[in-house]
Coordinates of N, CA and C in Angstrom, one line a residue:
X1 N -19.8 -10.2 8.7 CA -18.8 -10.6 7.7 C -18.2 -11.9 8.1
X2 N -17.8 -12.6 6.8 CA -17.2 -14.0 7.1 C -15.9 -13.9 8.0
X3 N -15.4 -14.5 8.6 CA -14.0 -14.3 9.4 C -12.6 -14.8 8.6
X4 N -13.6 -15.6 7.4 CA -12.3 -16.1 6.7 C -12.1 -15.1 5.7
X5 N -13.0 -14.4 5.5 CA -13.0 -13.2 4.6 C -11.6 -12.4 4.9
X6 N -11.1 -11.9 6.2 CA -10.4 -11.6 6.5 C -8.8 -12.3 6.5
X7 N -9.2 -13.6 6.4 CA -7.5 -14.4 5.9 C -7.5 -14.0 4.2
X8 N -8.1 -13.7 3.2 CA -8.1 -13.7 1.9 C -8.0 -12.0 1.3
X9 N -8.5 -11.2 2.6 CA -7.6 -9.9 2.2 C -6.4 -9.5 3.1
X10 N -5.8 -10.7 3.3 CA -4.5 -10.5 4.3 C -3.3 -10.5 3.5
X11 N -2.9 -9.2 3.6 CA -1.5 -8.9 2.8 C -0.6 -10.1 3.2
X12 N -0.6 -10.9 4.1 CA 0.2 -11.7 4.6 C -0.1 -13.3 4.3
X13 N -1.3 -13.6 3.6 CA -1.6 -15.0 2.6 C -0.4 -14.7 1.7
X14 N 0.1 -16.1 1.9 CA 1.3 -16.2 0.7 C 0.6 -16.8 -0.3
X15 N 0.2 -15.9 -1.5 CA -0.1 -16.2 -2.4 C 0.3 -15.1 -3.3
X16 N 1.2 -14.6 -3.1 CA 2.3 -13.3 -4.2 C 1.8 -12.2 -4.3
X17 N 0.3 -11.7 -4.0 CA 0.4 -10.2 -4.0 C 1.0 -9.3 -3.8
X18 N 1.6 -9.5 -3.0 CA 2.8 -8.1 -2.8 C 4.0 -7.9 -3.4
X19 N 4.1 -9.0 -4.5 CA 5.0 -8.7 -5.9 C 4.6 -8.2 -7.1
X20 N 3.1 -7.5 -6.8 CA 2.3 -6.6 -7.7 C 2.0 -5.6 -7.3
X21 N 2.5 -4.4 -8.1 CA 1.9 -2.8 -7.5 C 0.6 -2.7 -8.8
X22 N 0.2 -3.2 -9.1 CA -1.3 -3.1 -10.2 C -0.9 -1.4 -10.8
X23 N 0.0 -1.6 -11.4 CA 0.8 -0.2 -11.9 C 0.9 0.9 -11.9
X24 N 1.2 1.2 -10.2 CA 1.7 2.2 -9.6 C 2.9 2.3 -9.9
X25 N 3.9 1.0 -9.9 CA 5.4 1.5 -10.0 C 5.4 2.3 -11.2
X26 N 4.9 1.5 -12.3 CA 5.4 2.2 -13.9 C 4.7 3.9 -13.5
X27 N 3.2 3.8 -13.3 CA 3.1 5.5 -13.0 C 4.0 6.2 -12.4
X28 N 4.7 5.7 -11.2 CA 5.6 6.5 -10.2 C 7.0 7.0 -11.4
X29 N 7.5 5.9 -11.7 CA 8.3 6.1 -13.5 C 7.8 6.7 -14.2
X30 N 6.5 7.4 -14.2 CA 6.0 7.9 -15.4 C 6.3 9.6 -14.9
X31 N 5.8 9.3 -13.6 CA 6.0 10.9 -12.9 C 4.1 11.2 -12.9
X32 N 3.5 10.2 -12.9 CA 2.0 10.9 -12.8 C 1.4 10.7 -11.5
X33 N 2.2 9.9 -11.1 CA 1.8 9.4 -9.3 C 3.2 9.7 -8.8
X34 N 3.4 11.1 -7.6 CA 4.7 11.6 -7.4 C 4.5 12.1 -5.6
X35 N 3.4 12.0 -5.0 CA 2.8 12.5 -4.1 C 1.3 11.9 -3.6
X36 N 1.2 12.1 -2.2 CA -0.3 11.6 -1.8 C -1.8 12.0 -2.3
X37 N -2.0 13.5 -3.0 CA -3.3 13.6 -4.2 C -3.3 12.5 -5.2
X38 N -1.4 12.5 -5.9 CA -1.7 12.0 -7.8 C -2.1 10.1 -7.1
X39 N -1.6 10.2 -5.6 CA -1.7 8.5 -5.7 C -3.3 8.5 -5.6
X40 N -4.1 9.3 -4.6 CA -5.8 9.0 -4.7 C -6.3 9.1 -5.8
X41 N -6.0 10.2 -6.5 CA -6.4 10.1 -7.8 C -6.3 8.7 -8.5
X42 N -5.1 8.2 -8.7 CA -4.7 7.0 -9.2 C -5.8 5.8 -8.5
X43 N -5.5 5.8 -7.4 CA -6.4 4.9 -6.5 C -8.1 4.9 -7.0
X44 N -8.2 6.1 -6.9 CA -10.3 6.1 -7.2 C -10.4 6.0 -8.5
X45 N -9.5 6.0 -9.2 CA -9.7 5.7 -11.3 C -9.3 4.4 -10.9
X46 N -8.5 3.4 -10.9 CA -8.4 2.0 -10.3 C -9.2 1.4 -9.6
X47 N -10.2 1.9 -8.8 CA -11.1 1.2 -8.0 C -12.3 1.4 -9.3
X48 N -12.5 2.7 -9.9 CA -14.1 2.6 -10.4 C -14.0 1.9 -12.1
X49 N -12.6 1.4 -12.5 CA -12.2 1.2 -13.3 C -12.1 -0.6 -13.5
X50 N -11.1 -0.7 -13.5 CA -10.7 -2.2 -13.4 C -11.0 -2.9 -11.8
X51 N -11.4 -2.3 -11.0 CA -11.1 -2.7 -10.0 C -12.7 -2.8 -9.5
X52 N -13.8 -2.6 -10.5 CA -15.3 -2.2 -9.9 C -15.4 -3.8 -11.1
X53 N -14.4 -4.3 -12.2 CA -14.8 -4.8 -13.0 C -14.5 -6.3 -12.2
X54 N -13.2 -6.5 -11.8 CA -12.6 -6.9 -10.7 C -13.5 -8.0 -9.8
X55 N -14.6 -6.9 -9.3 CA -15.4 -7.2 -8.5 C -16.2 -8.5 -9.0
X56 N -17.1 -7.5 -9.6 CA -18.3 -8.1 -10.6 C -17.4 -9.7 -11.3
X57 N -16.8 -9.8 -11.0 CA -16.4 -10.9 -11.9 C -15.6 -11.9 -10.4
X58 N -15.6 -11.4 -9.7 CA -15.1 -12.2 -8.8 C -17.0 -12.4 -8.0
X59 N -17.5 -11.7 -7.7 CA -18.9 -12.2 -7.5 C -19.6 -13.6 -8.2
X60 N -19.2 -13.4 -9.4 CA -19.7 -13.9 -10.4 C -19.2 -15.3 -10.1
X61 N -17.9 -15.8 -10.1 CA -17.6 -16.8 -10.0 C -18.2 -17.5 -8.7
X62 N -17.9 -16.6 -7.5 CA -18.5 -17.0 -5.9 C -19.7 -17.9 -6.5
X63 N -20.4 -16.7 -7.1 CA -22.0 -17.5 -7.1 C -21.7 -19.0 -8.2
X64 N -21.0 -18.6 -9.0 CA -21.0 -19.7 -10.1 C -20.5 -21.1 -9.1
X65 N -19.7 -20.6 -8.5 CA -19.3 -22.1 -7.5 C -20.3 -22.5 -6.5
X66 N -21.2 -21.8 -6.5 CA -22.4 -22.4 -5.7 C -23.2 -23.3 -6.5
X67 N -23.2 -23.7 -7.8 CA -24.1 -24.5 -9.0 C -23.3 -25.6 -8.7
X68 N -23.9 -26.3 -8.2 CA -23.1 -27.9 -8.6 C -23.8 -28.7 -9.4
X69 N -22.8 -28.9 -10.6 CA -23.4 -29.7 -12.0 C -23.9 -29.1 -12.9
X70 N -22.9 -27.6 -13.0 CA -24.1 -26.7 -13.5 C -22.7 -26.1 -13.6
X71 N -21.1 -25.6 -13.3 CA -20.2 -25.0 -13.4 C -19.6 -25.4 -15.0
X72 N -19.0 -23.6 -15.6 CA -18.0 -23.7 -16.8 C -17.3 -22.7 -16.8
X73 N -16.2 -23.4 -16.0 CA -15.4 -22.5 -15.2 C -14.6 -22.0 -16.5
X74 N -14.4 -22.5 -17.4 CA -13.3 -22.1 -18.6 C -14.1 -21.3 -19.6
X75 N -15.8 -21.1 -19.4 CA -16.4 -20.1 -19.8 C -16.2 -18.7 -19.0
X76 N -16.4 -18.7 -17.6 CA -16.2 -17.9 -17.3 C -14.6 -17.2 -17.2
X77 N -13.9 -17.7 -17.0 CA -12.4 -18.1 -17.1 C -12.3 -16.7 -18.7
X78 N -13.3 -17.0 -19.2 CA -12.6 -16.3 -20.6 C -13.1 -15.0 -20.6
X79 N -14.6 -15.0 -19.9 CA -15.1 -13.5 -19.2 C -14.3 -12.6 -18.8
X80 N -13.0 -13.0 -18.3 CA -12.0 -12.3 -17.7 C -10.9 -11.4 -18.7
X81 N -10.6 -12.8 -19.8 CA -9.9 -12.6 -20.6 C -10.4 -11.6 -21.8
X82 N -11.6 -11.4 -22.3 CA -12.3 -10.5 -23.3 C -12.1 -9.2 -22.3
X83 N -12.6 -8.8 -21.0 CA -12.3 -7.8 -20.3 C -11.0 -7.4 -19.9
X84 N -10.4 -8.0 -20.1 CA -8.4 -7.6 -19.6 C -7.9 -7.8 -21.3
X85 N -7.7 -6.6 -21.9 CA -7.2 -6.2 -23.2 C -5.5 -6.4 -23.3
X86 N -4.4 -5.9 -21.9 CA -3.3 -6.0 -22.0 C -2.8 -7.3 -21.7
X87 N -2.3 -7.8 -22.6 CA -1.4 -9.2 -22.5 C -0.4 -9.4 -21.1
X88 N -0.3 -7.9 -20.8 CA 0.5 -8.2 -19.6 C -0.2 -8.3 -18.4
X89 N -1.3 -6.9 -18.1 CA -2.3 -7.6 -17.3 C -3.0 -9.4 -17.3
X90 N -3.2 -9.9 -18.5 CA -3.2 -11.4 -18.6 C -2.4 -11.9 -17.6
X91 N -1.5 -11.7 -17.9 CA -0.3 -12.6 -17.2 C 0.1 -12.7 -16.1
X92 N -0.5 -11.0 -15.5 CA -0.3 -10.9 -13.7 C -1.2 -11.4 -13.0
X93 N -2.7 -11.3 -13.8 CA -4.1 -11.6 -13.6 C -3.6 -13.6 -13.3
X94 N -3.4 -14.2 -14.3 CA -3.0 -15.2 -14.3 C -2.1 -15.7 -13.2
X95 N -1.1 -15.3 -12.8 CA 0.1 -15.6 -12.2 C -0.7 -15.4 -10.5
X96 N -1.2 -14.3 -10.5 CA -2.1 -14.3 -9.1 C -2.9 -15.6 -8.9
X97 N -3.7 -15.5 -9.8 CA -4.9 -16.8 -9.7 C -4.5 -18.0 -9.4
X98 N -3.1 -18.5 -10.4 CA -2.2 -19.5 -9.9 C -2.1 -19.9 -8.3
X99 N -1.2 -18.5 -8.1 CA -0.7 -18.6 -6.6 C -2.2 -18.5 -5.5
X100 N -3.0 -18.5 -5.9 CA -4.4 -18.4 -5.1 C -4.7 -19.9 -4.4
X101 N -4.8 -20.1 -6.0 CA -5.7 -21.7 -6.2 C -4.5 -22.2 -5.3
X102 N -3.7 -22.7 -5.3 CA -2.7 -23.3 -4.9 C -2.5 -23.1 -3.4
X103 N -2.9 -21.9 -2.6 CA -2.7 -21.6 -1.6 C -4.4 -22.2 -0.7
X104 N -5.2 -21.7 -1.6 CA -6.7 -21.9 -1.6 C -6.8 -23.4 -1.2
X105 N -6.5 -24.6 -1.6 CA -6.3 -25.6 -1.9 C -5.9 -26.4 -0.3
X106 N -4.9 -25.9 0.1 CA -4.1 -26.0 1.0 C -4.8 -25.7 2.4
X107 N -5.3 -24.7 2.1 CA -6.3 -23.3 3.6 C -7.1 -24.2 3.9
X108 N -8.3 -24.5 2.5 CA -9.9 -25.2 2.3 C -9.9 -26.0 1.5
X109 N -9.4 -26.8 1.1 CA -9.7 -28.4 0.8 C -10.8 -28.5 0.5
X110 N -11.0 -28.3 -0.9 CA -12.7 -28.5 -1.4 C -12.5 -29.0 -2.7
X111 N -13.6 -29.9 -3.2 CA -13.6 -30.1 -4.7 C -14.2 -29.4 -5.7
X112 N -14.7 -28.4 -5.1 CA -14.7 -27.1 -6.0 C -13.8 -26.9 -6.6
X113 N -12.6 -26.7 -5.7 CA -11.4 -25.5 -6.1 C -10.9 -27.0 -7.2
X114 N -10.3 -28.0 -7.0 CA -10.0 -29.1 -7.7 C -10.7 -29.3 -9.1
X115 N -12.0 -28.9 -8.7 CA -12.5 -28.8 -9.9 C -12.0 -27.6 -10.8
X116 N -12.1 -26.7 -10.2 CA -11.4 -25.8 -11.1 C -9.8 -25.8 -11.3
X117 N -9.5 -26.1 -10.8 CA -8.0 -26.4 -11.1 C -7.9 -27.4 -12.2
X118 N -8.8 -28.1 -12.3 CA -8.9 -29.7 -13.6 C -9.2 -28.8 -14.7
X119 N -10.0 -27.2 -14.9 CA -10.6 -26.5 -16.0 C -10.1 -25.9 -16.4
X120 N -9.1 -25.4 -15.6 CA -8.4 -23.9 -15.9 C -7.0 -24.1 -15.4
X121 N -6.2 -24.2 -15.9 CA -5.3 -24.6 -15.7 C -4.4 -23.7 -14.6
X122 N -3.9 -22.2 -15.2 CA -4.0 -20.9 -14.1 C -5.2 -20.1 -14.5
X123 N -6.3 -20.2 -13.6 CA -7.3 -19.0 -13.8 C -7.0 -17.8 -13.2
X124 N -7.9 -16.9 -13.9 CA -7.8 -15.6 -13.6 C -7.8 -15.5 -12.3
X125 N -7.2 -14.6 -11.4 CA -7.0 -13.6 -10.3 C -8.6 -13.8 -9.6
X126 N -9.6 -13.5 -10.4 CA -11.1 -13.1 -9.9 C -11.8 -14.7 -9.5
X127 N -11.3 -15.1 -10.7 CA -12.0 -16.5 -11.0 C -11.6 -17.1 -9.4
X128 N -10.2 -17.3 -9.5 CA -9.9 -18.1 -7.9 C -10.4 -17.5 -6.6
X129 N -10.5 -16.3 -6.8 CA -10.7 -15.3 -5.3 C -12.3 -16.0 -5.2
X130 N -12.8 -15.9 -6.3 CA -14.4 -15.8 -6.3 C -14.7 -17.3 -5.5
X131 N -14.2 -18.8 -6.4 CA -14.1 -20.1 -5.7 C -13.8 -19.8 -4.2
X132 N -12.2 -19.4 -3.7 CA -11.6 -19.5 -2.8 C -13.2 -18.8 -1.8
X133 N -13.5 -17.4 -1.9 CA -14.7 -16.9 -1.2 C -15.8 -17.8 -1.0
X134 N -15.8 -18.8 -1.9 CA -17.1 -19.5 -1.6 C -16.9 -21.0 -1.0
X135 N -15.5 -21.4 -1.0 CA -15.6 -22.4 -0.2 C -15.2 -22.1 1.3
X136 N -14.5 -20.8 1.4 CA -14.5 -20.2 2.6 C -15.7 -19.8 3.6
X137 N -16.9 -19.8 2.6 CA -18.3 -19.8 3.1 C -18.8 -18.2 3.5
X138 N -17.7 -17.2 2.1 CA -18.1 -15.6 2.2 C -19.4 -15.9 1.2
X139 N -20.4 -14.3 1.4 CA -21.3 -14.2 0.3 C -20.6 -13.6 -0.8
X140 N -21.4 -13.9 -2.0 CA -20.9 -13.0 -3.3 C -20.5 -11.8 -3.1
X141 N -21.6 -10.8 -2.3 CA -21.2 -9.6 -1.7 C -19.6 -9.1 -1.3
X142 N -19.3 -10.0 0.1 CA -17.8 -10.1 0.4 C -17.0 -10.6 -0.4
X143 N -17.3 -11.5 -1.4 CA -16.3 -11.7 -2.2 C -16.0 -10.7 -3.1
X144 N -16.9 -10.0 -3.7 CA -16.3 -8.6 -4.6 C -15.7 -7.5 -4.1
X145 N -16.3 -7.4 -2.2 CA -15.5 -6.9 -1.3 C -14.0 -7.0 -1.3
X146 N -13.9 -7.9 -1.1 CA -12.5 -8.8 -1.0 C -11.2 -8.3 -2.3
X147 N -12.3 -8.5 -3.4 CA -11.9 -7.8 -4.8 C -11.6 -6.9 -5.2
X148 N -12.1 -5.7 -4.4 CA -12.4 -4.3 -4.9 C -11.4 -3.6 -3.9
X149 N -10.8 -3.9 -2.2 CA -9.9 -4.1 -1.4 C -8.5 -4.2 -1.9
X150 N -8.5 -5.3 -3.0 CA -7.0 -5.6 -3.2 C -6.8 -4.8 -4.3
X151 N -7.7 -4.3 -4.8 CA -7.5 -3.1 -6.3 C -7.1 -1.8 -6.1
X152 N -7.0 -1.5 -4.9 CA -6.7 -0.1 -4.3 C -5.2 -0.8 -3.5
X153 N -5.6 -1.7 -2.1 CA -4.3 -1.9 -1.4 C -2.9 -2.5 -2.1
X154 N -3.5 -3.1 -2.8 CA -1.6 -3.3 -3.5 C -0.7 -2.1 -3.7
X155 N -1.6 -1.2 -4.4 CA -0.6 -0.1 -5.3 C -0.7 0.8 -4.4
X156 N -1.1 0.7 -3.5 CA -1.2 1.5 -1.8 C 0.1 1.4 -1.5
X157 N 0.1 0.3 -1.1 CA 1.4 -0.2 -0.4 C 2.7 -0.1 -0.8
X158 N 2.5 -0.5 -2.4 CA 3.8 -0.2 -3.3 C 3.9 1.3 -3.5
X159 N 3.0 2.3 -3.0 CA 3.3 3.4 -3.6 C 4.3 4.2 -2.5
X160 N 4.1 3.4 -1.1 CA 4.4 3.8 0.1 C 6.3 3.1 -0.3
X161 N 6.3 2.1 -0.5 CA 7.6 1.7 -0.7 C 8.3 2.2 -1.9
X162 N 7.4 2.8 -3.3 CA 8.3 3.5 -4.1 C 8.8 4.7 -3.7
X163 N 8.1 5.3 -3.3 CA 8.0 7.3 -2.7 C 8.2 7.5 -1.6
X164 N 8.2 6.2 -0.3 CA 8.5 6.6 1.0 C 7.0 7.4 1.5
X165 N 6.3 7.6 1.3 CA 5.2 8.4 1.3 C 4.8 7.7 3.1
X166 N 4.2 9.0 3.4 CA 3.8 8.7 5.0 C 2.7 7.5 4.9
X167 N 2.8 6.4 5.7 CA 2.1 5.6 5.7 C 0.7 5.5 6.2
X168 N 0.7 6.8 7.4 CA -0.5 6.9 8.0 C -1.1 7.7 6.9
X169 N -0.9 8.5 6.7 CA -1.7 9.5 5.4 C -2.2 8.4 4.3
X170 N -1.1 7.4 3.6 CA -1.8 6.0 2.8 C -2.8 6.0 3.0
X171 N -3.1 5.5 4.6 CA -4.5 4.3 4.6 C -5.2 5.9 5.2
X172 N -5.3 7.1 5.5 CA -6.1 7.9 5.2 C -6.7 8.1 4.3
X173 N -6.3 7.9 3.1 CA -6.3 8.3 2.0 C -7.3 6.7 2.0
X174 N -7.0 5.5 1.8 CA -7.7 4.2 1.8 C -9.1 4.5 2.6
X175 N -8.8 4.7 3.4 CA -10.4 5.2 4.3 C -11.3 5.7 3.8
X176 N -10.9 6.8 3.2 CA -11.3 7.6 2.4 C -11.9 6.8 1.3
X177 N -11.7 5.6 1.0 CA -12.3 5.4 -0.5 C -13.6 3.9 0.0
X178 N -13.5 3.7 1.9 CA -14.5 2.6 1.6 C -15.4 3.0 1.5
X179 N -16.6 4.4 1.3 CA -18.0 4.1 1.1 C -17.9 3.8 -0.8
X180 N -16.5 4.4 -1.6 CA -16.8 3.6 -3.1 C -16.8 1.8 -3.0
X181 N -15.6 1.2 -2.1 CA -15.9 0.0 -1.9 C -17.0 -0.5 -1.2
X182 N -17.5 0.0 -0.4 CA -19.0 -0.7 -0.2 C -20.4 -0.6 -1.4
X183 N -20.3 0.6 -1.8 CA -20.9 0.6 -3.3 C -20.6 -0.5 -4.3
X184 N -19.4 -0.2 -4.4 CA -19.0 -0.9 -5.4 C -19.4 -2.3 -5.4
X185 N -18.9 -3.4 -4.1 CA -19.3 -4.5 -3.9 C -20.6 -4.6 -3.8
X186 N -21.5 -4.2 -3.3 CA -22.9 -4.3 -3.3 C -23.4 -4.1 -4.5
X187 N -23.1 -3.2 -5.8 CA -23.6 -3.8 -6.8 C -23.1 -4.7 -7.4
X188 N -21.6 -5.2 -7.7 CA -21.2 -6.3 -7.6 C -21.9 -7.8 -7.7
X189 N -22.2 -7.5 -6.1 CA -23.0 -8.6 -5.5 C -24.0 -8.6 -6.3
X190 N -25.1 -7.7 -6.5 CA -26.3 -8.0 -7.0 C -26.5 -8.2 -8.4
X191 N -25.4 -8.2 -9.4 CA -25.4 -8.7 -10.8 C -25.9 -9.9 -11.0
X192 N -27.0 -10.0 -11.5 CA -27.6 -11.5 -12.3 C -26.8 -11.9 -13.4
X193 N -26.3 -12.8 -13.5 CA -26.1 -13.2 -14.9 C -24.8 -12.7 -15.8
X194 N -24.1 -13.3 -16.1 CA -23.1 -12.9 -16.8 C -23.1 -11.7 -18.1
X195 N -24.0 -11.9 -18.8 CA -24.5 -11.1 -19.7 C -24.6 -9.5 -19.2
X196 N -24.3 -9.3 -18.0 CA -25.0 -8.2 -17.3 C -23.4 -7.7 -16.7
X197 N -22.1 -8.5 -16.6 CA -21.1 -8.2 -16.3 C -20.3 -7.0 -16.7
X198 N -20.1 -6.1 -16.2 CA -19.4 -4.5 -16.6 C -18.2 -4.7 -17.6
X199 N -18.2 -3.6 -18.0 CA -16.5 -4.0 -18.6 C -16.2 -2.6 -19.2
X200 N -15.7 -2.2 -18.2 CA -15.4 -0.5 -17.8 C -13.9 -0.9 -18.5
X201 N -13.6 0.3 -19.2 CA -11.9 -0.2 -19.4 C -11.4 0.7 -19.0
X202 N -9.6 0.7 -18.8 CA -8.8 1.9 -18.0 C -7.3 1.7 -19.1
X203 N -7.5 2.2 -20.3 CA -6.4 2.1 -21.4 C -5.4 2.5 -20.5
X204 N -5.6 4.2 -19.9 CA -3.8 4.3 -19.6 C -3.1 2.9 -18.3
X205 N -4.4 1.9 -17.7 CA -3.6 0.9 -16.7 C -2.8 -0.1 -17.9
X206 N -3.9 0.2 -18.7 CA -3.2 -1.2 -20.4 C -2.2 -0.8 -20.3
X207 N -1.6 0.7 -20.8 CA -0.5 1.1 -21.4 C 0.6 1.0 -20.3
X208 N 0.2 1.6 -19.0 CA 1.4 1.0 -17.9 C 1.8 -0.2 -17.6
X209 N 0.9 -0.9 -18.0 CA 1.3 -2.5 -17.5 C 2.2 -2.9 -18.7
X210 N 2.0 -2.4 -20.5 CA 2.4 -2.7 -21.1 C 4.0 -1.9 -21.3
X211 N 4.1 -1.0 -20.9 CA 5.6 -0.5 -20.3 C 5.9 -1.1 -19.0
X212 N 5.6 -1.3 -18.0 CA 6.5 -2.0 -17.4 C 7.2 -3.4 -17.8
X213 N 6.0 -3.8 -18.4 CA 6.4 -5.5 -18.7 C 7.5 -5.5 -19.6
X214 N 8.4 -4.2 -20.5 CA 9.4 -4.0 -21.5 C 10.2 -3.2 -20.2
X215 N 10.2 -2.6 -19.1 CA 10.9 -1.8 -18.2 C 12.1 -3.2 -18.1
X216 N 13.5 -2.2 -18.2 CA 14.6 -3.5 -17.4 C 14.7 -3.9 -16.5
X217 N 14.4 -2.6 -15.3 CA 14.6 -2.5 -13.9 C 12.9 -2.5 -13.7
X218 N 12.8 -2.9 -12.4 CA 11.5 -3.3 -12.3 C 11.8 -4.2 -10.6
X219 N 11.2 -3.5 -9.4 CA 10.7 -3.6 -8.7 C 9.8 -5.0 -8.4
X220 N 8.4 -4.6 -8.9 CA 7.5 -5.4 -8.8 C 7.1 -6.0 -10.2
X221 N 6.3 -7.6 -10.1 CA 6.4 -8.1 -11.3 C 5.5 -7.0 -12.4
X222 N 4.2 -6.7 -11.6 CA 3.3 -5.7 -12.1 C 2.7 -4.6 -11.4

């Protein structure tokens, strides 16, 4: 594995993740995530859900930033957008990719990422992770890795800070789900061609995202 792989799933890259529970809070509000089963449960429908789509689309870019003269980043850019149906997921998806590029930029200094920053003004979450992976010099592989990691650990962590929930039992529970993340990224990885990109949907993540974004009180942004 790449070593820089490991700076890009670090809760500790300031690039705003951890002002997203990828909506656990609104569940915990909803009363459907209340305890360590309803959160796994939650967790493995979010990994094989948006979070397996996540991947595939963050792969997708890695490899697409390997074409030079040959990138359309504002095509793929929209791949994102046809697969993310909630307006509010847009906006978190968005607001992530922002703070990526921007951090990305800074880390690895490449005219990749510049290039995409000239295309896309804030690109999607996947889109930057995918660039950022590839000037970091991860494979497509690790980059959907990388993907499929932050789709379970955010709402991990937030679920630990909503509920107090034992923290060692958390990442038992996370443990528990890396042979779906190594699946999951390895087929990821092996997707030819856009046309071939998943697009699994998870309506009740739509509907939470779209109640929290009307919620008054609110924790995390999403």
């Amino acid at each position: 594995m790449n070593p820089s792989l490991l700076l890009l799933t670090d809760s500790r890259l300031p690039a705003g993740g951890h002002a997203h529970s990828g909506g656990v809070e609104r569940a915990v509000a909803a009363g459907s995530v209340h305890d360590a089963p309803s959160l796994a449960a939650f967790l493995r429908g979010r990994l094989h859900t948006a979070g397996a789509v996540a991947a595939a689309l963050t792969a997708a870019a890695r490899t697409h930033a390997a074409t030079p003269g040959a990138r359309r980043w504002a095509e793929l850019d929209a791949e994102v957008d046809a697969r993310t149906s909630s307006p509010a997921q847009r906006d978190a998806s968005r607001t992530q990719g922002r703070l990526l590029l921007r951090v990305a930029r800074r880390v690895w200094p490449s005219s990749v990422l510049e290039e995409l920053g000239r295309a896309v003004r804030d690109p999607h979450h996947p889109i930057a992770l995918g660039a950022a992976a590839h000037v970091a010099g991860a494979t497509s592989e690790e980059a959907a890795l990388a993907a499929a990691y932050h789709a379970i650990t955010a709402p991990a962590t937030a679920a630990v800070r909503l509920l107090g929930l034992d923290p060692v039992a958390v990442h038992a529970l996370l443990a528990g789900l890396t042979p779906d993340l190594s699946a999951i990224a390895a087929r990821a990885g092996s997707t030819s061609g856009w046309d071939s990109l998943p697009a699994h949907s998870a309506p009740a993540l739509d509907l939470l995202a779209e109640q929290h974004a009307q919620a008054e009180v609110r924790l995390f942004v999403s």
